[in-house]
Amino acid sequence: MRILIVDDERPARDRLRRMLALEAGIDAIFEAADAHEALRCLPACQPDALLLDIEMPELSGIELAASLPEPAPLVVFVTAYDEYALRAFDANAIDYLLKPFDQARLRRALDRLRERLAARSHGKTAAAAGMPPRQLLVTERGATRVVQVDDIEWLETADNYVVLHTAQGAPLLRQTLSGLLAQLGESFVRCHRRAAVRVKAVERIVPLDKGDCELVLRSGAVAPCSRQFRPALMAALGNNPDKPFIQE
C-alpha cells in the first residue's frame, strides 16, 4: 500500500511516518506539507490512500478530498478536532483518526483501507474480465453498505458522486458516471449527460420538446433522456424483449 501523508505540521508528519514504518504491507510513504503540494505530487506518487489533516492553510483537507481527480485515492482524516467528523464522512472518508491516537488505532484504520482496496481491486478485475459486478460497496458515515446492482434503476451524477437510485433509497457512490458504466456493462445505457438507466427498468417513454423525453420506470420513478443520447437508448431498448410503450 502506498500512502501520502498530508499535514502542514512537520512533527505530525514525522510521528505518523514512524508509526507507519512499524506496520506491514506499507510499500511507500510520501509527504506533502499542504493540499496544493499534495495535488501536485499525486501523478508521481500514485498513492493508494491519503492520511489527511483537516485544518491547513488556504485549502482544507475536506476541500482537498473533494478535489481529488479520478480514480481518487482513499482518504483517512487525521485531526485534533472532533467537530469535523460528520463532514469528513460526508466526504466519503474511510476513517477518522482523532489525535493523539496510538498504534492500535492506526492499525485498525489501515485494516479498513486494505479491505476497501481489496474490494476496489476485485471490481476492477471483474470489469477487465468482462464480468459486471453484482454488488457495489458504498460508505455512508463510516459504515459500509452493500447495494445490489440488480436493485439499481437509474444513475445520476452529483458533483464527485453517482446517485444509485433504488427502491430502498438513493445512496451516493464516489465514482464518475463513465467509470461506473464501464464496470456495469450493457445492462445500463446513458440517457443524459448526467444520467444513465437500467435498460430493463424502462416501462414508458414520454416525448418532450426538441427531441428530449422522459423515461417512466417500472417503479414509477422518472429519469431524463436528452435527444443526444436518445438514439443509443432506443437501440438498446430494441434489443430488450420487454420493449417499453412509447407515449405519443
PDB file of C-alpha atoms in Angstrom:
ATOM      1  CA  MET A   1       0.000   0.000   0.000  1.00  0.00           C
ATOM      2  CA  ARG A   2       1.307   3.455  -0.984  1.00  0.00           C
ATOM      3  CA  ILE A   3       0.420   6.236   1.461  1.00  0.00           C
ATOM      4  CA  LEU A   4       0.661  10.014   1.175  1.00  0.00           C
ATOM      5  CA  ILE A   5       0.743  11.961   4.466  1.00  0.00           C
ATOM      6  CA  VAL A   6      -0.705  15.467   4.114  1.00  0.00           C
ATOM      7  CA  ASP A   7      -0.170  17.716   7.146  1.00  0.00           C
ATOM      8  CA  ASP A   8       1.170  21.256   7.476  1.00  0.00           C
ATOM      9  CA  GLU A   9       2.995  20.415  10.740  1.00  0.00           C
ATOM     10  CA  ARG A  10       6.347  18.676  10.294  1.00  0.00           C
ATOM     11  CA  PRO A  11       6.342  16.970  13.761  1.00  0.00           C
ATOM     12  CA  ALA A  12       2.962  15.428  12.988  1.00  0.00           C
ATOM     13  CA  ARG A  13       4.233  14.088   9.653  1.00  0.00           C
ATOM     14  CA  ASP A  14       7.358  12.690  11.301  1.00  0.00           C
ATOM     15  CA  ARG A  15       5.359  10.910  14.016  1.00  0.00           C
ATOM     16  CA  LEU A  16       2.950   9.395  11.515  1.00  0.00           C
ATOM     17  CA  ARG A  17       5.804   8.240   9.293  1.00  0.00           C
ATOM     18  CA  ARG A  18       7.461   6.491  12.261  1.00  0.00           C
ATOM     19  CA  MET A  19       4.194   4.767  13.162  1.00  0.00           C
ATOM     20  CA  LEU A  20       3.599   3.642   9.574  1.00  0.00           C
ATOM     21  CA  ALA A  21       7.126   2.211   9.434  1.00  0.00           C
ATOM     22  CA  LEU A  22       6.087  -0.258  12.143  1.00  0.00           C
ATOM     23  CA  GLU A  23       3.245  -1.671  10.045  1.00  0.00           C
ATOM     24  CA  ALA A  24       3.445  -4.452   7.487  1.00  0.00           C
ATOM     25  CA  GLY A  25       2.366  -4.030   3.883  1.00  0.00           C
ATOM     26  CA  ILE A  26       3.333  -0.353   3.512  1.00  0.00           C
ATOM     27  CA  ASP A  27       5.262  -0.189   0.241  1.00  0.00           C
ATOM     28  CA  ALA A  28       5.936   3.564   0.117  1.00  0.00           C
ATOM     29  CA  ILE A  29       5.347   6.643   2.272  1.00  0.00           C
ATOM     30  CA  PHE A  30       5.216  10.156   0.803  1.00  0.00           C
ATOM     31  CA  GLU A  31       4.702  13.559   2.436  1.00  0.00           C
ATOM     32  CA  ALA A  32       3.080  16.858   1.499  1.00  0.00           C
ATOM     33  CA  ALA A  33       3.030  19.996   3.637  1.00  0.00           C
ATOM     34  CA  ASP A  34      -0.278  21.307   2.271  1.00  0.00           C
ATOM     35  CA  ALA A  35      -3.136  20.465  -0.058  1.00  0.00           C
ATOM     36  CA  HIS A  36      -1.600  22.157  -3.100  1.00  0.00           C
ATOM     37  CA  GLU A  37       1.624  20.176  -2.733  1.00  0.00           C
ATOM     38  CA  ALA A  38      -0.441  17.004  -2.359  1.00  0.00           C
ATOM     39  CA  LEU A  39      -2.286  17.650  -5.629  1.00  0.00           C
ATOM     40  CA  ARG A  40       0.999  18.315  -7.427  1.00  0.00           C
ATOM     41  CA  CYS A  41       2.595  15.070  -6.282  1.00  0.00           C
ATOM     42  CA  LEU A  42      -0.379  12.773  -6.943  1.00  0.00           C
ATOM     43  CA  PRO A  43       0.655  11.833 -10.522  1.00  0.00           C
ATOM     44  CA  ALA A  44       4.176  10.836  -9.474  1.00  0.00           C
ATOM     45  CA  CYS A  45       3.338   9.282  -6.090  1.00  0.00           C
ATOM     46  CA  GLN A  46       0.166   7.452  -7.176  1.00  0.00           C
ATOM     47  CA  PRO A  47      -0.860   6.791  -3.557  1.00  0.00           C
ATOM     48  CA  ASP A  48      -3.498   4.240  -2.656  1.00  0.00           C
ATOM     49  CA  ALA A  49      -4.530   6.330   0.337  1.00  0.00           C
ATOM     50  CA  LEU A  50      -4.132   9.758   1.911  1.00  0.00           C
ATOM     51  CA  LEU A  51      -3.686  10.307   5.646  1.00  0.00           C
ATOM     52  CA  LEU A  52      -5.057  13.807   5.575  1.00  0.00           C
ATOM     53  CA  ASP A  53      -5.075  16.618   8.130  1.00  0.00           C
ATOM     54  CA  ILE A  54      -8.164  18.849   8.039  1.00  0.00           C
ATOM     55  CA  GLU A  55      -7.079  22.304   9.238  1.00  0.00           C
ATOM     56  CA  MET A  56      -4.468  23.503   6.764  1.00  0.00           C
ATOM     57  CA  PRO A  57      -3.800  26.949   5.244  1.00  0.00           C
ATOM     58  CA  GLU A  58      -5.550  28.032   2.022  1.00  0.00           C
ATOM     59  CA  LEU A  59      -7.161  24.667   1.204  1.00  0.00           C
ATOM     60  CA  SER A  60      -8.550  22.423   3.956  1.00  0.00           C
ATOM     61  CA  GLY A  61      -8.322  18.655   3.997  1.00  0.00           C
ATOM     62  CA  ILE A  62     -12.040  18.330   3.329  1.00  0.00           C
ATOM     63  CA  GLU A  63     -11.747  20.657   0.328  1.00  0.00           C
ATOM     64  CA  LEU A  64      -8.788  18.627  -0.926  1.00  0.00           C
ATOM     65  CA  ALA A  65     -10.756  15.382  -0.608  1.00  0.00           C
ATOM     66  CA  ALA A  66     -13.493  16.898  -2.784  1.00  0.00           C
ATOM     67  CA  SER A  67     -10.898  17.983  -5.375  1.00  0.00           C
ATOM     68  CA  LEU A  68      -9.136  14.655  -5.872  1.00  0.00           C
ATOM     69  CA  PRO A  69      -9.030  13.539  -9.512  1.00  0.00           C
ATOM     70  CA  GLU A  70     -10.477  10.174 -10.507  1.00  0.00           C
ATOM     71  CA  PRO A  71      -9.591   7.481  -9.782  1.00  0.00           C
ATOM     72  CA  ALA A  72      -9.284   9.074  -6.348  1.00  0.00           C
ATOM     73  CA  PRO A  73      -7.135   7.564  -3.602  1.00  0.00           C
ATOM     74  CA  LEU A  74      -8.892   6.543  -0.400  1.00  0.00           C
ATOM     75  CA  VAL A  75      -8.920   9.061   2.449  1.00  0.00           C
ATOM     76  CA  VAL A  76      -8.400   8.766   6.200  1.00  0.00           C
ATOM     77  CA  PHE A  77      -8.670  12.086   8.013  1.00  0.00           C
ATOM     78  CA  VAL A  78      -6.164  12.724  10.809  1.00  0.00           C
ATOM     79  CA  THR A  79      -7.018  15.686  13.030  1.00  0.00           C
ATOM     80  CA  ALA A  80      -7.077  17.041  16.577  1.00  0.00           C
ATOM     81  CA  TYR A  81     -10.643  18.311  16.189  1.00  0.00           C
ATOM     82  CA  ASP A  82     -13.689  16.056  16.527  1.00  0.00           C
ATOM     83  CA  GLU A  83     -16.204  18.632  15.235  1.00  0.00           C
ATOM     84  CA  TYR A  84     -15.316  17.779  11.623  1.00  0.00           C
ATOM     85  CA  ALA A  85     -16.307  14.113  11.859  1.00  0.00           C
ATOM     86  CA  LEU A  86     -19.697  14.381  10.139  1.00  0.00           C
ATOM     87  CA  ARG A  87     -18.308  16.482   7.297  1.00  0.00           C
ATOM     88  CA  ALA A  88     -15.408  14.058   6.930  1.00  0.00           C
ATOM     89  CA  PHE A  89     -17.663  11.044   6.465  1.00  0.00           C
ATOM     90  CA  ASP A  90     -19.868  13.040   4.106  1.00  0.00           C
ATOM     91  CA  ALA A  91     -16.654  13.409   2.070  1.00  0.00           C
ATOM     92  CA  ASN A  92     -16.549   9.599   1.863  1.00  0.00           C
ATOM     93  CA  ALA A  93     -13.696   9.156   4.344  1.00  0.00           C
ATOM     94  CA  ILE A  94     -12.739   5.593   5.227  1.00  0.00           C
ATOM     95  CA  ASP A  95     -11.841   6.529   8.809  1.00  0.00           C
ATOM     96  CA  TYR A  96     -11.324   9.483  11.137  1.00  0.00           C
ATOM     97  CA  LEU A  97      -8.270   9.422  13.406  1.00  0.00           C
ATOM     98  CA  LEU A  98      -8.513  11.822  16.324  1.00  0.00           C
ATOM     99  CA  LYS A  99      -5.131  12.995  17.624  1.00  0.00           C
ATOM    100  CA  PRO A 100      -3.488  11.727  19.752  1.00  0.00           C
ATOM    101  CA  PHE A 101      -4.037   8.123  18.639  1.00  0.00           C
ATOM    102  CA  ASP A 102      -1.987   5.028  19.381  1.00  0.00           C
ATOM    103  CA  GLN A 103      -0.508   2.310  17.168  1.00  0.00           C
ATOM    104  CA  ALA A 104      -3.506   0.005  17.604  1.00  0.00           C
ATOM    105  CA  ARG A 105      -5.937   2.692  16.415  1.00  0.00           C
ATOM    106  CA  LEU A 106      -3.781   3.427  13.369  1.00  0.00           C
ATOM    107  CA  ARG A 107      -3.648  -0.295  12.605  1.00  0.00           C
ATOM    108  CA  ARG A 108      -7.458  -0.501  12.578  1.00  0.00           C
ATOM    109  CA  ALA A 109      -7.580   2.365  10.085  1.00  0.00           C
ATOM    110  CA  LEU A 110      -5.023   0.622   7.878  1.00  0.00           C
ATOM    111  CA  ASP A 111      -7.059  -2.597   8.039  1.00  0.00           C
ATOM    112  CA  ARG A 112     -10.101  -0.679   6.777  1.00  0.00           C
ATOM    113  CA  LEU A 113      -8.028   0.737   3.942  1.00  0.00           C
ATOM    114  CA  ARG A 114      -6.805  -2.738   2.971  1.00  0.00           C
ATOM    115  CA  GLU A 115     -10.376  -4.079   2.930  1.00  0.00           C
ATOM    116  CA  ARG A 116     -11.572  -1.245   0.701  1.00  0.00           C
ATOM    117  CA  LEU A 117      -8.589  -1.553  -1.628  1.00  0.00           C
ATOM    118  CA  ALA A 118      -9.215  -5.286  -1.951  1.00  0.00           C
ATOM    119  CA  ALA A 119     -12.864  -4.639  -2.834  1.00  0.00           C
ATOM    120  CA  ARG A 120     -11.849  -1.979  -5.369  1.00  0.00           C
ATOM    121  CA  SER A 121      -9.298  -4.332  -6.936  1.00  0.00           C
ATOM    122  CA  HIS A 122     -11.899  -7.090  -7.196  1.00  0.00           C
ATOM    123  CA  GLY A 123     -14.268  -4.737  -9.005  1.00  0.00           C
ATOM    124  CA  LYS A 124     -11.560  -3.721 -11.486  1.00  0.00           C
ATOM    125  CA  THR A 125     -10.616  -7.356 -12.116  1.00  0.00           C
ATOM    126  CA  ALA A 126     -14.209  -8.319 -12.760  1.00  0.00           C
ATOM    127  CA  ALA A 127     -14.676  -5.417 -15.155  1.00  0.00           C
ATOM    128  CA  ALA A 128     -11.460  -6.238 -17.007  1.00  0.00           C
ATOM    129  CA  ALA A 129     -12.643  -9.825 -17.388  1.00  0.00           C
ATOM    130  CA  GLY A 130     -15.956  -8.663 -18.815  1.00  0.00           C
ATOM    131  CA  MET A 131     -17.887  -9.651 -15.690  1.00  0.00           C
ATOM    132  CA  PRO A 132     -20.007  -6.771 -14.314  1.00  0.00           C
ATOM    133  CA  PRO A 133     -20.072  -6.597 -10.514  1.00  0.00           C
ATOM    134  CA  ARG A 134     -23.198  -7.912  -8.788  1.00  0.00           C
ATOM    135  CA  GLN A 135     -22.911  -5.513  -5.881  1.00  0.00           C
ATOM    136  CA  LEU A 136     -21.352  -2.168  -5.009  1.00  0.00           C
ATOM    137  CA  LEU A 137     -19.901  -1.055  -1.673  1.00  0.00           C
ATOM    138  CA  VAL A 138     -20.999   2.399  -0.535  1.00  0.00           C
ATOM    139  CA  THR A 139     -19.587   4.186   2.522  1.00  0.00           C
ATOM    140  CA  GLU A 140     -22.139   6.191   4.495  1.00  0.00           C
ATOM    141  CA  ARG A 141     -20.951   7.983   7.652  1.00  0.00           C
ATOM    142  CA  GLY A 142     -18.248   5.430   8.281  1.00  0.00           C
ATOM    143  CA  ALA A 143     -20.394   2.337   7.660  1.00  0.00           C
ATOM    144  CA  THR A 144     -20.201   0.246   4.506  1.00  0.00           C
ATOM    145  CA  ARG A 145     -23.489  -0.501   2.739  1.00  0.00           C
ATOM    146  CA  VAL A 146     -23.871  -3.230   0.131  1.00  0.00           C
ATOM    147  CA  VAL A 147     -26.024  -2.204  -2.856  1.00  0.00           C
ATOM    148  CA  GLN A 148     -27.130  -4.961  -5.222  1.00  0.00           C
ATOM    149  CA  VAL A 149     -26.666  -3.869  -8.834  1.00  0.00           C
ATOM    150  CA  ASP A 150     -29.949  -5.558  -9.773  1.00  0.00           C
ATOM    151  CA  ASP A 151     -31.742  -3.159  -7.404  1.00  0.00           C
ATOM    152  CA  ILE A 152     -30.477  -0.033  -9.195  1.00  0.00           C
ATOM    153  CA  GLU A 153     -32.989   1.521 -11.622  1.00  0.00           C
ATOM    154  CA  TRP A 154     -31.050   4.539 -12.768  1.00  0.00           C
ATOM    155  CA  LEU A 155     -27.893   6.535 -12.088  1.00  0.00           C
ATOM    156  CA  GLU A 156     -27.412  10.266 -11.693  1.00  0.00           C
ATOM    157  CA  THR A 157     -24.286  12.372 -11.219  1.00  0.00           C
ATOM    158  CA  ALA A 158     -23.940  14.630  -8.167  1.00  0.00           C
ATOM    159  CA  ASP A 159     -20.625  16.522  -8.081  1.00  0.00           C
ATOM    160  CA  ASN A 160     -17.944  13.874  -7.414  1.00  0.00           C
ATOM    161  CA  TYR A 161     -20.512  11.140  -6.772  1.00  0.00           C
ATOM    162  CA  VAL A 162     -23.066   8.983  -8.553  1.00  0.00           C
ATOM    163  CA  VAL A 163     -26.541   8.633  -7.031  1.00  0.00           C
ATOM    164  CA  LEU A 164     -27.682   4.996  -7.133  1.00  0.00           C
ATOM    165  CA  HIS A 165     -31.465   5.232  -7.421  1.00  0.00           C
ATOM    166  CA  THR A 166     -33.103   2.123  -5.937  1.00  0.00           C
ATOM    167  CA  ALA A 167     -36.464   1.319  -4.360  1.00  0.00           C
ATOM    168  CA  GLN A 168     -34.668   1.216  -0.997  1.00  0.00           C
ATOM    169  CA  GLY A 169     -33.111   4.672  -1.284  1.00  0.00           C
ATOM    170  CA  ALA A 170     -30.541   6.662  -3.222  1.00  0.00           C
ATOM    171  CA  PRO A 171     -27.043   6.198  -1.746  1.00  0.00           C
ATOM    172  CA  LEU A 172     -24.046   8.121  -3.073  1.00  0.00           C
ATOM    173  CA  LEU A 173     -21.051   6.325  -4.551  1.00  0.00           C
ATOM    174  CA  ARG A 174     -17.786   8.244  -5.004  1.00  0.00           C
ATOM    175  CA  GLN A 175     -17.194   7.471  -8.668  1.00  0.00           C
ATOM    176  CA  THR A 176     -17.576   9.022 -12.096  1.00  0.00           C
ATOM    177  CA  LEU A 177     -20.606   8.037 -14.143  1.00  0.00           C
ATOM    178  CA  SER A 178     -18.492   6.976 -17.120  1.00  0.00           C
ATOM    179  CA  GLY A 179     -16.237   4.877 -14.879  1.00  0.00           C
ATOM    180  CA  LEU A 180     -19.192   3.159 -13.233  1.00  0.00           C
ATOM    181  CA  LEU A 181     -20.893   2.448 -16.570  1.00  0.00           C
ATOM    182  CA  ALA A 182     -17.682   0.805 -17.803  1.00  0.00           C
ATOM    183  CA  GLN A 183     -17.956  -1.593 -14.865  1.00  0.00           C
ATOM    184  CA  LEU A 184     -21.687  -2.294 -15.153  1.00  0.00           C
ATOM    185  CA  GLY A 185     -21.667  -3.311 -18.807  1.00  0.00           C
ATOM    186  CA  GLU A 186     -24.598  -3.344 -21.239  1.00  0.00           C
ATOM    187  CA  SER A 187     -27.383  -3.596 -18.654  1.00  0.00           C
ATOM    188  CA  PHE A 188     -27.202   0.202 -18.250  1.00  0.00           C
ATOM    189  CA  VAL A 189     -27.190   2.798 -21.021  1.00  0.00           C
ATOM    190  CA  ARG A 190     -26.516   6.514 -20.849  1.00  0.00           C
ATOM    191  CA  CYS A 191     -29.662   8.557 -21.422  1.00  0.00           C
ATOM    192  CA  HIS A 192     -28.444  12.020 -20.469  1.00  0.00           C
ATOM    193  CA  ARG A 193     -25.175  13.853 -19.862  1.00  0.00           C
ATOM    194  CA  ARG A 194     -25.806  13.381 -16.146  1.00  0.00           C
ATOM    195  CA  ALA A 195     -27.796  10.134 -16.095  1.00  0.00           C
ATOM    196  CA  ALA A 196     -27.976   6.504 -17.174  1.00  0.00           C
ATOM    197  CA  VAL A 197     -30.772   3.968 -16.875  1.00  0.00           C
ATOM    198  CA  ARG A 198     -31.138   0.212 -16.490  1.00  0.00           C
ATOM    199  CA  VAL A 199     -32.495  -0.931 -19.857  1.00  0.00           C
ATOM    200  CA  LYS A 200     -34.983  -3.403 -18.388  1.00  0.00           C
ATOM    201  CA  ALA A 201     -36.349  -0.821 -15.937  1.00  0.00           C
ATOM    202  CA  VAL A 202     -37.841   1.405 -18.667  1.00  0.00           C
ATOM    203  CA  GLU A 203     -41.618   0.983 -18.940  1.00  0.00           C
ATOM    204  CA  ARG A 204     -42.754   4.036 -20.873  1.00  0.00           C
ATOM    205  CA  ILE A 205     -41.169   6.804 -22.929  1.00  0.00           C
ATOM    206  CA  VAL A 206     -42.843  10.213 -22.850  1.00  0.00           C
ATOM    207  CA  PRO A 207     -41.697  12.573 -25.671  1.00  0.00           C
ATOM    208  CA  LEU A 208     -40.933  16.196 -24.788  1.00  0.00           C
ATOM    209  CA  ASP A 209     -39.995  19.214 -26.876  1.00  0.00           C
ATOM    210  CA  LYS A 210     -36.942  19.289 -29.165  1.00  0.00           C
ATOM    211  CA  GLY A 211     -36.398  15.540 -29.178  1.00  0.00           C
ATOM    212  CA  ASP A 212     -35.965  15.131 -25.425  1.00  0.00           C
ATOM    213  CA  CYS A 213     -38.070  12.670 -23.475  1.00  0.00           C
ATOM    214  CA  GLU A 214     -38.819  11.304 -20.020  1.00  0.00           C
ATOM    215  CA  LEU A 215     -38.336   7.673 -19.095  1.00  0.00           C
ATOM    216  CA  VAL A 216     -41.006   6.311 -16.784  1.00  0.00           C
ATOM    217  CA  LEU A 217     -39.581   3.326 -14.942  1.00  0.00           C
ATOM    218  CA  ARG A 218     -41.356   0.259 -13.615  1.00  0.00           C
ATOM    219  CA  SER A 219     -41.305   1.662 -10.067  1.00  0.00           C
ATOM    220  CA  GLY A 220     -42.927   4.900 -11.250  1.00  0.00           C
ATOM    221  CA  ALA A 221     -39.696   6.875 -10.997  1.00  0.00           C
ATOM    222  CA  VAL A 222     -38.850   9.227 -13.867  1.00  0.00           C
ATOM    223  CA  ALA A 223     -35.407   9.628 -15.445  1.00  0.00           C
ATOM    224  CA  PRO A 224     -34.400  12.261 -18.027  1.00  0.00           C
ATOM    225  CA  CYS A 225     -33.382  11.459 -21.599  1.00  0.00           C
ATOM    226  CA  SER A 226     -31.872  14.058 -23.901  1.00  0.00           C
ATOM    227  CA  ARG A 227     -32.037  13.934 -27.686  1.00  0.00           C
ATOM    228  CA  GLN A 228     -28.252  13.464 -27.834  1.00  0.00           C
ATOM    229  CA  PHE A 229     -28.491  10.076 -26.130  1.00  0.00           C
ATOM    230  CA  ARG A 230     -31.942   9.022 -27.347  1.00  0.00           C
ATOM    231  CA  PRO A 231     -30.754   7.046 -30.420  1.00  0.00           C
ATOM    232  CA  ALA A 232     -28.411   4.872 -28.348  1.00  0.00           C
ATOM    233  CA  LEU A 233     -31.145   4.338 -25.777  1.00  0.00           C
ATOM    234  CA  MET A 234     -33.677   3.318 -28.441  1.00  0.00           C
ATOM    235  CA  ALA A 235     -31.152   0.897 -29.937  1.00  0.00           C
ATOM    236  CA  ALA A 236     -30.598  -0.684 -26.527  1.00  0.00           C
ATOM    237  CA  LEU A 237     -34.325  -0.894 -25.902  1.00  0.00           C
ATOM    238  CA  GLY A 238     -34.806  -2.519 -29.297  1.00  0.00           C
ATOM    239  CA  ASN A 239     -32.742  -5.480 -28.060  1.00  0.00           C
ATOM    240  CA  ASN A 240     -34.895  -5.750 -24.941  1.00  0.00           C
ATOM    241  CA  PRO A 241     -37.691  -8.353 -25.328  1.00  0.00           C
ATOM    242  CA  ASP A 242     -39.880  -6.325 -22.953  1.00  0.00           C
ATOM    243  CA  LYS A 243     -39.988  -3.233 -25.125  1.00  0.00           C
ATOM    244  CA  PRO A 244     -41.391  -0.088 -23.453  1.00  0.00           C
ATOM    245  CA  PHE A 245     -44.518   1.692 -24.562  1.00  0.00           C
ATOM    246  CA  ILE A 246     -43.833   4.959 -26.380  1.00  0.00           C
ATOM    247  CA  GLN A 247     -46.449   7.535 -25.413  1.00  0.00           C
ATOM    248  CA  GLU A 248     -47.204   9.979 -28.222  1.00  0.00           C
TER     249      GLU A 248
END
